[in-house]
XYZ file of C-alpha atoms in Angstrom:
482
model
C -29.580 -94.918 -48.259
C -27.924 -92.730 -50.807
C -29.963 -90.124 -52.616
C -33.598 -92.619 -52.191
C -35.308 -89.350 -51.224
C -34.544 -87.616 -54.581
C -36.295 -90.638 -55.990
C -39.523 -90.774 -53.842
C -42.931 -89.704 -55.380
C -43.413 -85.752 -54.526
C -46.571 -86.882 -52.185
C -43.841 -88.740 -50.040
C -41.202 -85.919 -50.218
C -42.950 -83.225 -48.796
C -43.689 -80.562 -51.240
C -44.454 -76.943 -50.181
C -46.806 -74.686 -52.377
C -43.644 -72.641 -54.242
C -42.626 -76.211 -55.850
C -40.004 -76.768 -53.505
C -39.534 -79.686 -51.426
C -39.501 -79.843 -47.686
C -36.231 -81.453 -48.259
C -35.184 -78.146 -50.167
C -36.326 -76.328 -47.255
C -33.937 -78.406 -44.962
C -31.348 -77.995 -47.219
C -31.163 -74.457 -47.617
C -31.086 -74.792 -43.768
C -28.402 -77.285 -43.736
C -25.898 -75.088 -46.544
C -26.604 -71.773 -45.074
C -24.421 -72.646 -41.703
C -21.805 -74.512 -44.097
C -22.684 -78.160 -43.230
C -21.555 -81.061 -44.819
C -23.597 -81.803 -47.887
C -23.031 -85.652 -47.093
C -25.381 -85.474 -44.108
C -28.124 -84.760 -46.313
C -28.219 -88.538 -47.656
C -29.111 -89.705 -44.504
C -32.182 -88.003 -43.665
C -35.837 -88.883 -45.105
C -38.799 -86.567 -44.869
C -42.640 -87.891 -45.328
C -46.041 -85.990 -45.924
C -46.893 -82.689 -47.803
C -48.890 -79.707 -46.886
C -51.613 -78.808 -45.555
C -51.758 -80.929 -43.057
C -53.024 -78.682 -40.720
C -56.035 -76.006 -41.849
C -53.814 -73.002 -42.607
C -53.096 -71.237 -45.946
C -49.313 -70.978 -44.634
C -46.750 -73.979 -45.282
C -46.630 -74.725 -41.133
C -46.190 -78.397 -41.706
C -42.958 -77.956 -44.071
C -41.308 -75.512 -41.302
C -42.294 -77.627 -38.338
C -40.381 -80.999 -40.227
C -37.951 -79.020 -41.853
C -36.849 -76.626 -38.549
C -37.004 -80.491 -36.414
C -35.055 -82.164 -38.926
C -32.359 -79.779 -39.024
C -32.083 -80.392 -35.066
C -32.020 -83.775 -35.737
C -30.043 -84.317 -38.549
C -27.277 -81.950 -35.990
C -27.397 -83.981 -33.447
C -26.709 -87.278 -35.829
C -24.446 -85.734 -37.175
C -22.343 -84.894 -33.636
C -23.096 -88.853 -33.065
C -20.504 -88.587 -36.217
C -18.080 -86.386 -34.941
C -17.340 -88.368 -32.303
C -16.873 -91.698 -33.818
C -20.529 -93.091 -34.829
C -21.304 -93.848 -38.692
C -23.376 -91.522 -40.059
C -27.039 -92.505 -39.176
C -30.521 -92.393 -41.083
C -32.407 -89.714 -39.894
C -36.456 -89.188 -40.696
C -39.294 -86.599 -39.671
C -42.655 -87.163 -40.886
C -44.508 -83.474 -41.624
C -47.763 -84.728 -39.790
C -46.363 -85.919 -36.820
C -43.601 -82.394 -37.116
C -46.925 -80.569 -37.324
C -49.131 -82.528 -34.519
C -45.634 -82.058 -31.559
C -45.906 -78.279 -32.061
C -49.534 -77.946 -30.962
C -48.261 -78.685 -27.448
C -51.040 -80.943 -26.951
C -50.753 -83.076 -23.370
C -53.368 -84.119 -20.687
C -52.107 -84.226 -17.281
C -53.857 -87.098 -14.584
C -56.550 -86.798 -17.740
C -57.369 -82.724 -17.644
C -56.347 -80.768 -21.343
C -54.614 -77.446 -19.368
C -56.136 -74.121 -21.083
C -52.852 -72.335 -20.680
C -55.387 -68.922 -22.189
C -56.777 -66.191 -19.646
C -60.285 -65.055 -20.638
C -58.553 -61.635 -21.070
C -56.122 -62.569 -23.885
C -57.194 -62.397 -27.682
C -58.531 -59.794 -30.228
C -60.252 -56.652 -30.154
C -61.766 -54.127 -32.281
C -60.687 -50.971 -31.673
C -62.376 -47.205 -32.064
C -61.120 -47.041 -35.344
C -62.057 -50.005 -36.835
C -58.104 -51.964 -36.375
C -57.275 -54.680 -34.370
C -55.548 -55.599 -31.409
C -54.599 -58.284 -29.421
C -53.619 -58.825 -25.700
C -51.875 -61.351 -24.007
C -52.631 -61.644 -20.470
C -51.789 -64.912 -19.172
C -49.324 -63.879 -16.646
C -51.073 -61.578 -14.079
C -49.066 -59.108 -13.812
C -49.743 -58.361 -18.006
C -53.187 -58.482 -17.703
C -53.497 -56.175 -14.642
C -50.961 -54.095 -16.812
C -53.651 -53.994 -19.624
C -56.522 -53.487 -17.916
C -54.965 -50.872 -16.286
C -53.843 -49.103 -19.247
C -57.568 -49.291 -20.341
C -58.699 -47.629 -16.942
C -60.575 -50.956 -16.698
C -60.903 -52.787 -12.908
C -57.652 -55.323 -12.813
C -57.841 -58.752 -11.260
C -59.695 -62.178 -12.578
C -63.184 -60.391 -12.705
C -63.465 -58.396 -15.460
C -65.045 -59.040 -18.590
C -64.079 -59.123 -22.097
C -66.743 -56.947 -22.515
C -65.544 -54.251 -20.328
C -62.207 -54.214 -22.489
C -64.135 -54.068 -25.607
C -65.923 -50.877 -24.422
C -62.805 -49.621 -22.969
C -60.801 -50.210 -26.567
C -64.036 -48.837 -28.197
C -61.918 -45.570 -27.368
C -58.204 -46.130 -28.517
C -56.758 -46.502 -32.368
C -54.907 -49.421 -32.859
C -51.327 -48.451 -32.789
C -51.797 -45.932 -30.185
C -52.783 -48.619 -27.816
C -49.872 -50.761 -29.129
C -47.483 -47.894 -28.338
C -49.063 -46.782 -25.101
C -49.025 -50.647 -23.771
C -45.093 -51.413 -25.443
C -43.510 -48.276 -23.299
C -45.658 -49.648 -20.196
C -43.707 -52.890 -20.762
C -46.651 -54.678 -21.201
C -47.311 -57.155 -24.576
C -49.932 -55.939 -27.013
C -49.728 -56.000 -30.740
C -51.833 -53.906 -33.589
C -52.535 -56.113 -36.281
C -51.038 -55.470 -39.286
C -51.082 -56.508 -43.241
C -47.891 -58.039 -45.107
C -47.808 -54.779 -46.927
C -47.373 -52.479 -43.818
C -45.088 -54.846 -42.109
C -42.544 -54.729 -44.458
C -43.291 -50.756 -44.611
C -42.228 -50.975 -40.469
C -38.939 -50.220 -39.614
C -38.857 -53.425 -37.930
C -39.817 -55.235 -40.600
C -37.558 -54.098 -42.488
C -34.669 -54.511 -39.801
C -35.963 -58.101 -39.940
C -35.459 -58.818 -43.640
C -31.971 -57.187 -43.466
C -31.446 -60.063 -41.157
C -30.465 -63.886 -41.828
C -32.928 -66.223 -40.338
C -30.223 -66.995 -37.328
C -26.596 -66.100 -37.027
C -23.896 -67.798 -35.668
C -21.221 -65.624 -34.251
C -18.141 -65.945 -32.549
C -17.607 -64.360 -29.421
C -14.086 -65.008 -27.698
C -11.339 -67.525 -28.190
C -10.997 -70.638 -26.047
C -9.116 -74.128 -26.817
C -11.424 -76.412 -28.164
C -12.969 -79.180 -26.425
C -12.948 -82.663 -28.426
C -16.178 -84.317 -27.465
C -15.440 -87.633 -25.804
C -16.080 -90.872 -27.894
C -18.493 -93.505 -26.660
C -20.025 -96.590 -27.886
C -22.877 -97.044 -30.582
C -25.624 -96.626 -28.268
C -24.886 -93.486 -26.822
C -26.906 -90.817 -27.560
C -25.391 -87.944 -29.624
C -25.666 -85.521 -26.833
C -24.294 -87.762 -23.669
C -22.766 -85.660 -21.394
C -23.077 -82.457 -22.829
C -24.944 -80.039 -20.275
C -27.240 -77.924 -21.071
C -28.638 -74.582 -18.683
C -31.966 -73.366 -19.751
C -33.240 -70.699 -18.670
C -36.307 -70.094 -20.370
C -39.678 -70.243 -20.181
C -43.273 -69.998 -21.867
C -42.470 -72.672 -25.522
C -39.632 -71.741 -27.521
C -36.881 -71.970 -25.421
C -38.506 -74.767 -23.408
C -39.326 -76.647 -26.838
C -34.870 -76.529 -27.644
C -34.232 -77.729 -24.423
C -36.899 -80.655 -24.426
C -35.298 -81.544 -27.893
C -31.890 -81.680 -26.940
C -32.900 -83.796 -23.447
C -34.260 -86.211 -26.321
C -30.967 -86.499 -28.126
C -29.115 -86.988 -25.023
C -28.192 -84.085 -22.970
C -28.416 -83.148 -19.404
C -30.549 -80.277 -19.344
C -31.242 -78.176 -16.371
C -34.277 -76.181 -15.954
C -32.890 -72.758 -13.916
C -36.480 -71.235 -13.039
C -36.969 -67.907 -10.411
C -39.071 -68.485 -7.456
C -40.152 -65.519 -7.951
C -41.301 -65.470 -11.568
C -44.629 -67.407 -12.761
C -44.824 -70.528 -15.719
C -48.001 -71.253 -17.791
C -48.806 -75.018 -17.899
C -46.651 -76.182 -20.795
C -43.753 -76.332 -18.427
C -45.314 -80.006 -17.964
C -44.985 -80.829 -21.296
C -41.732 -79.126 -21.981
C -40.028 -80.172 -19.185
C -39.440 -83.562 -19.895
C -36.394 -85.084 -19.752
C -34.657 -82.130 -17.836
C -33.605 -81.370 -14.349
C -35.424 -78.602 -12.451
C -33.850 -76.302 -10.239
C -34.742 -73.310 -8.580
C -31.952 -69.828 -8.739
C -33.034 -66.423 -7.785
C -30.942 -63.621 -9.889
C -32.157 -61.356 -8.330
C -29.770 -62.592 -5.513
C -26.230 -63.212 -4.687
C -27.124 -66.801 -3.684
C -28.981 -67.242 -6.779
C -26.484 -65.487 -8.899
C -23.530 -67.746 -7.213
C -24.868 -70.793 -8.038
C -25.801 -69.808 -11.653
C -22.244 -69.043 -11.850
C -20.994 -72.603 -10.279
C -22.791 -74.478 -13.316
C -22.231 -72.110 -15.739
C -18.318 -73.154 -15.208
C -19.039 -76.368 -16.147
C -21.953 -76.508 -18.716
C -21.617 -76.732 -22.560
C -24.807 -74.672 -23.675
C -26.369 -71.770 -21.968
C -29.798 -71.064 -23.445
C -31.590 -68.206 -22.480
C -34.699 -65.660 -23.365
C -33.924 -63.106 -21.286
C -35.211 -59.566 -22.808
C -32.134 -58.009 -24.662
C -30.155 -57.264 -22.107
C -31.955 -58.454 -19.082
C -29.078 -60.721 -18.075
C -26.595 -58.866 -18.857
C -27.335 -56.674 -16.411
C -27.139 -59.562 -13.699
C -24.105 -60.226 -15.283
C -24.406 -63.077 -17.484
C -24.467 -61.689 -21.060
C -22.959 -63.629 -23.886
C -19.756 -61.899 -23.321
C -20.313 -62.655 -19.582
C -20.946 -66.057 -19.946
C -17.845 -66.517 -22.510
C -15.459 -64.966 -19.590
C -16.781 -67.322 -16.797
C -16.828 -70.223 -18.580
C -15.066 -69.860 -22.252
C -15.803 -71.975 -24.875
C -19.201 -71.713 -24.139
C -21.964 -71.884 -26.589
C -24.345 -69.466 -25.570
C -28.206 -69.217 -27.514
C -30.464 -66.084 -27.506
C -33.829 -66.062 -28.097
C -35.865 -62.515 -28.842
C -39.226 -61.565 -30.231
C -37.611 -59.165 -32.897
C -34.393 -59.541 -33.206
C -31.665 -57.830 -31.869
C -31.604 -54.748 -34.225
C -34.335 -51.885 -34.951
C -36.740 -49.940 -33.065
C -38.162 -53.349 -31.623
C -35.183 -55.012 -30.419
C -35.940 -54.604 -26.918
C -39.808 -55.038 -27.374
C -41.566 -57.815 -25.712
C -43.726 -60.649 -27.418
C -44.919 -64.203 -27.989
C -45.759 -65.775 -30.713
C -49.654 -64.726 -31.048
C -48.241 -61.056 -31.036
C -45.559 -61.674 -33.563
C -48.212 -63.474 -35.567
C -50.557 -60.680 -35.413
C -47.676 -57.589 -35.933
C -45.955 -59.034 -39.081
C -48.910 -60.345 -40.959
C -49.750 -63.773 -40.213
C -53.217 -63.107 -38.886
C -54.253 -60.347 -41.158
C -53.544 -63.126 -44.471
C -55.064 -65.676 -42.849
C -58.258 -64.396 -42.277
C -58.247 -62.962 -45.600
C -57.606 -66.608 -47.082
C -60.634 -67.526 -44.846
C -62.791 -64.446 -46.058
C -63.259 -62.910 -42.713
C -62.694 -59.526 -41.058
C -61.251 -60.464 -37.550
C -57.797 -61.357 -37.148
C -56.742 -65.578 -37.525
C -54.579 -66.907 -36.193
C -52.387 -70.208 -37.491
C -53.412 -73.259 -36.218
C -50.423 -73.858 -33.868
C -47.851 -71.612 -32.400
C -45.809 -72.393 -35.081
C -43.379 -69.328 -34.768
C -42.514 -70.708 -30.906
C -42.251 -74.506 -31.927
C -40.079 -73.605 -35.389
C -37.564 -71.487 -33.858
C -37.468 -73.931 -30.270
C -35.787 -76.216 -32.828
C -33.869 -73.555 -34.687
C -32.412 -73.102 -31.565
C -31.712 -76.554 -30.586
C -29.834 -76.959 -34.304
C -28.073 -73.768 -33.666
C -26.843 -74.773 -30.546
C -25.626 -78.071 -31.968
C -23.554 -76.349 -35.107
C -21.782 -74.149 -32.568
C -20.855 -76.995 -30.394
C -19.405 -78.785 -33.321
C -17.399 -75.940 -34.203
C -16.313 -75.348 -30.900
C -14.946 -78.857 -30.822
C -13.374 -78.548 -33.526
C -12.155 -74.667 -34.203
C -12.445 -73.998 -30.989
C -13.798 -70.558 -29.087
C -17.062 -68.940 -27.560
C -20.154 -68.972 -29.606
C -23.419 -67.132 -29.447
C -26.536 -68.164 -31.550
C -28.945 -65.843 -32.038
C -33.079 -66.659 -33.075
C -36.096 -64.421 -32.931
C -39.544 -65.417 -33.445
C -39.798 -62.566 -36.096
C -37.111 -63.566 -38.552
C -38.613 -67.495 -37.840
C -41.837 -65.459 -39.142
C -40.198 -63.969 -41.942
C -38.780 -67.698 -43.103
C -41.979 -68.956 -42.429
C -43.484 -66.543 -45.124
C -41.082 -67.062 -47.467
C -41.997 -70.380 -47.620
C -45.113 -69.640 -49.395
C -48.620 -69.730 -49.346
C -50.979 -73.762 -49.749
C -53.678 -73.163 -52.107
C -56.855 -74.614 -50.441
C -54.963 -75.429 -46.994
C -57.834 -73.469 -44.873
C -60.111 -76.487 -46.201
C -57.908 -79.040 -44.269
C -59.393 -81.055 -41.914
C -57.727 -80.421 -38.262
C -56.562 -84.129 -37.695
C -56.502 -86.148 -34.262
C -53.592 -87.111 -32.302
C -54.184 -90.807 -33.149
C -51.117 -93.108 -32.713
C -48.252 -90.650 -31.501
C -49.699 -90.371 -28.100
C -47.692 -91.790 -24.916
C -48.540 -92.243 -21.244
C -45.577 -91.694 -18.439
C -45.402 -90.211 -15.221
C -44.038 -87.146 -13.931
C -43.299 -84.932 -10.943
C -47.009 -83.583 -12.079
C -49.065 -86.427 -12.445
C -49.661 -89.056 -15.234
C -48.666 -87.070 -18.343
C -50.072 -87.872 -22.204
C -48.070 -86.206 -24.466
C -46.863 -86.984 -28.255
C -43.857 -88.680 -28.668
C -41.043 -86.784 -30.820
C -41.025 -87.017 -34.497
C -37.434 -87.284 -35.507
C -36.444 -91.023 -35.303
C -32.754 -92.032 -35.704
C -31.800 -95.541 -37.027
C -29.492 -95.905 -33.787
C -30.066 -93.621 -31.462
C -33.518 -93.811 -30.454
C -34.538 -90.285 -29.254
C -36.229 -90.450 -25.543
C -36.364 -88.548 -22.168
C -35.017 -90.519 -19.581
C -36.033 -87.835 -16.961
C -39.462 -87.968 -16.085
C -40.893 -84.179 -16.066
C -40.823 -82.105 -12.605
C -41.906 -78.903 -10.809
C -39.827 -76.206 -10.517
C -37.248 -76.966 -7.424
C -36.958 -80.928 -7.558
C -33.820 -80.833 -7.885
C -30.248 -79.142 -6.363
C -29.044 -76.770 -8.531
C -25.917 -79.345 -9.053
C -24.699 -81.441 -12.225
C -24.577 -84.848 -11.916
C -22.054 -86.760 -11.830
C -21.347 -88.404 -15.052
């Protein structure tokens, strides 16, 4: 294939509104964790922006943020013995997967409780609440001296917030533990503390954690995925950390789903559980925490979106995880990062969006006063496969240099590369397009699921989920055998 992208007409390479290239994009990606430039040959990238209606470049970081994922796990189907393979992501198709759009037995889920969204508060700011797990809307609405439960009206909260300023109610709900965010312009974002932490930071690190020999991955024939036999332990929820482990399922791995009885999902787990196992471990107890432990001495990746510091204190930290089981590559996934005032500060992706900026720009690109949001939970999807490529890097390196690795991602700094990527004159004006040819039909522990198929294709290595998506507990928290 050569350099044939370089030579492609700009409408066919992707270009983002600052005159770079999607393909730039990937390759800033690519060079900043010291990957092989030759890599890069192999890899094609279709479309340009806007294809979605947003004045942000979402298209460019969903392709470019999937691509890197992909173009890592082609490139461990080189590390252990394949010829390098072509690689390609088209931006529409990047851009249509993250807008986690599935039907289940026919039925769209609304994953949003008539309690989450904006609100104008008593001094003319913004706020937004996210209260699709019960517990963090009774947490609001209590907060607000409003009734809790599934009765109460968005009205009632609106008279309620008629009272508070902005960032008091921000403040007031963060030391409750519960997730609200003030909205907030570009300009007094990067005024924050945290927003400054953020731009101190790279957009992920890569660190090493603890020595261990390293672990050659095992060679295998030509149609073996890159991933075969690698095993993954997820333990996340809600999109982004669900979205990494669905994309490294597709590329080969066994991923296992570690949910808490005790804890509730939102209705993407259907969609984002395919190809995985789905197991069921308490941490709350010894039994639970036991049989964490017993795959943890055996797994390859240990992804996780744990608070800072919330498994740590059940014991399985990064530096935990490196002792039980070293060699390990172990991912984190925060809101804000892991330094500044925020660090320990809950979110999702709406409340990122509306704290650093996102929502305050767009709505001024579409001349209105209430905060907008971008067209597809962008932030979640971009750094699900930030973390999947992440993950990959650090298990090359590990097979080759050996030692414990921990990747970090946050869905701020995925924010702050996201904004660096520039603004698409006129993008508001695009049409929001249909789903049109990248649908398929399978079945699942759930029902008969229509979802998209992924959008990186590999010349030899189709990616696929071979496990059909199931409800939490389907399956004994054991590995198979392989």
């Amino acid at each position: 294939m050569g350099n044939l992208m370089d030579l492609r007409p700009s409408f066919l390479r992707g270009r983002t509104p600052a005159g770079k290239t999607s393909r730039d994009v990937l390759q800033r990606l690519w060079r900043s964790l010291d990957l092989p430039d030759e890599a890069l040959d192999h890899v094609m990238l279709t479309g340009a922006d806007p294809v979605l209606p947003s004045s942000f470049a979402v298209g460019a970081a969903a392709q470019a943020s999937m691509a890197a994922a992909a173009l890592a796990a082609a490139e461990l189907w080189h590390l252990r013995g394949g010829a390098r393979q072509e690689v390609s992501v088209d931006m529409l198709h990047a851009a249509q997967e993250c807008r986690s759009h599935f039907k289940i037995n026919g039925v769209t889920p609304n994953p949003w409780d008539p309690i989450s969204g904006v609100y104008r508060c008593g001094d003319g700011g913004w706020v937004r609440i996210h209260a699709n797990f019960a517990h963090h809307r009774d947490g609001a609405l209590a907060l607000l001296g409003c009734p809790t439960g599934e009765g109460t009206t968005r009205e009632t909260v609106e008279r309620a917030l008629s009272r508070w300023k902005a960032l008091d109610f921000e403040q007031v709900a963060a030391d409750a533990g519960m997730v609200v965010a003030a909205m907030r312009s570009f300009d007094e974002w990067d005024r924050h503390a945290q927003g400054q932490a953020i731009a101190a930071q790279p957009l992920m690190t890569i660190e090493r954690i603890g020595e261990a020999d390293p672990r050659p991955l095992p060679k295998y024939g030509h149609d073996a995925r890159p991933l075969k036999d690698i095993r993954v332990l997820d333990l996340t929820r809600i999109i982004a950390g669900p979205v990494c482990g669905r994309a490294l399922a597709a590329y080969g791995a066994d991923v296992m789903l570690v949910n808490s009885p005790q804890l509730p999902n939102i209705d993407n787990i259907i969609d984002t559980s395919r190809g995985k196992l789905s197991v069921l471990a308490d941490l709350d107890t010894a039994d639970g925490r036991i049989a964490l432990g017993n795959l943890l001495r055996s797994a390859h990746v240990f992804v996780q979106g744990y608070r800072p510091g919330g498994l740590a204190a059940l014991g399985f930290g990064p530096q935990d995880a490196a002792r039980i089981r070293p060699g390990i590559v172990y991912v984190s996934l925060s809101a804000y990062g892991n330094t500044g005032p925020w660090a320990n500060r809950r979110g999702f992706d709406s409340l990122v969006q509306t704290a650093t900026g996102f929502n305050h720009a767009e709505a001024q690109a579409a001349g209105q006063d209430a905060p907008k949001p971008l067209p597809m939970q962008i932030l979640d999807h971009a750094s699900g496969y930030l973390m999947a490529f992440g993950a990959q890097v650090a298990l090359a390196r590990q097979a080759t240099e050996g030692g414990s690795w921990h990747v970090r991602v946050s869905l701020a700094q995925t924010a702050h590369w996201l904004r660096s990527l520039g603004r698409v004159e006129g993008g508001l004006a695009c049409p929001m397009p249909g789903f049109d040819g990248l649908l398929e039909t399978e079945p699942s522990g759930f029902g008969e699921l229509l979802a998209l198929r992924h959008a990186a294709r590999f010349s030899e290595t189709a990616a696929r989920w071979t496990r059909p998506s199931s409800p939490p507990g389907t399956h004994p928290p054991v590995w198979p055998f392989n």
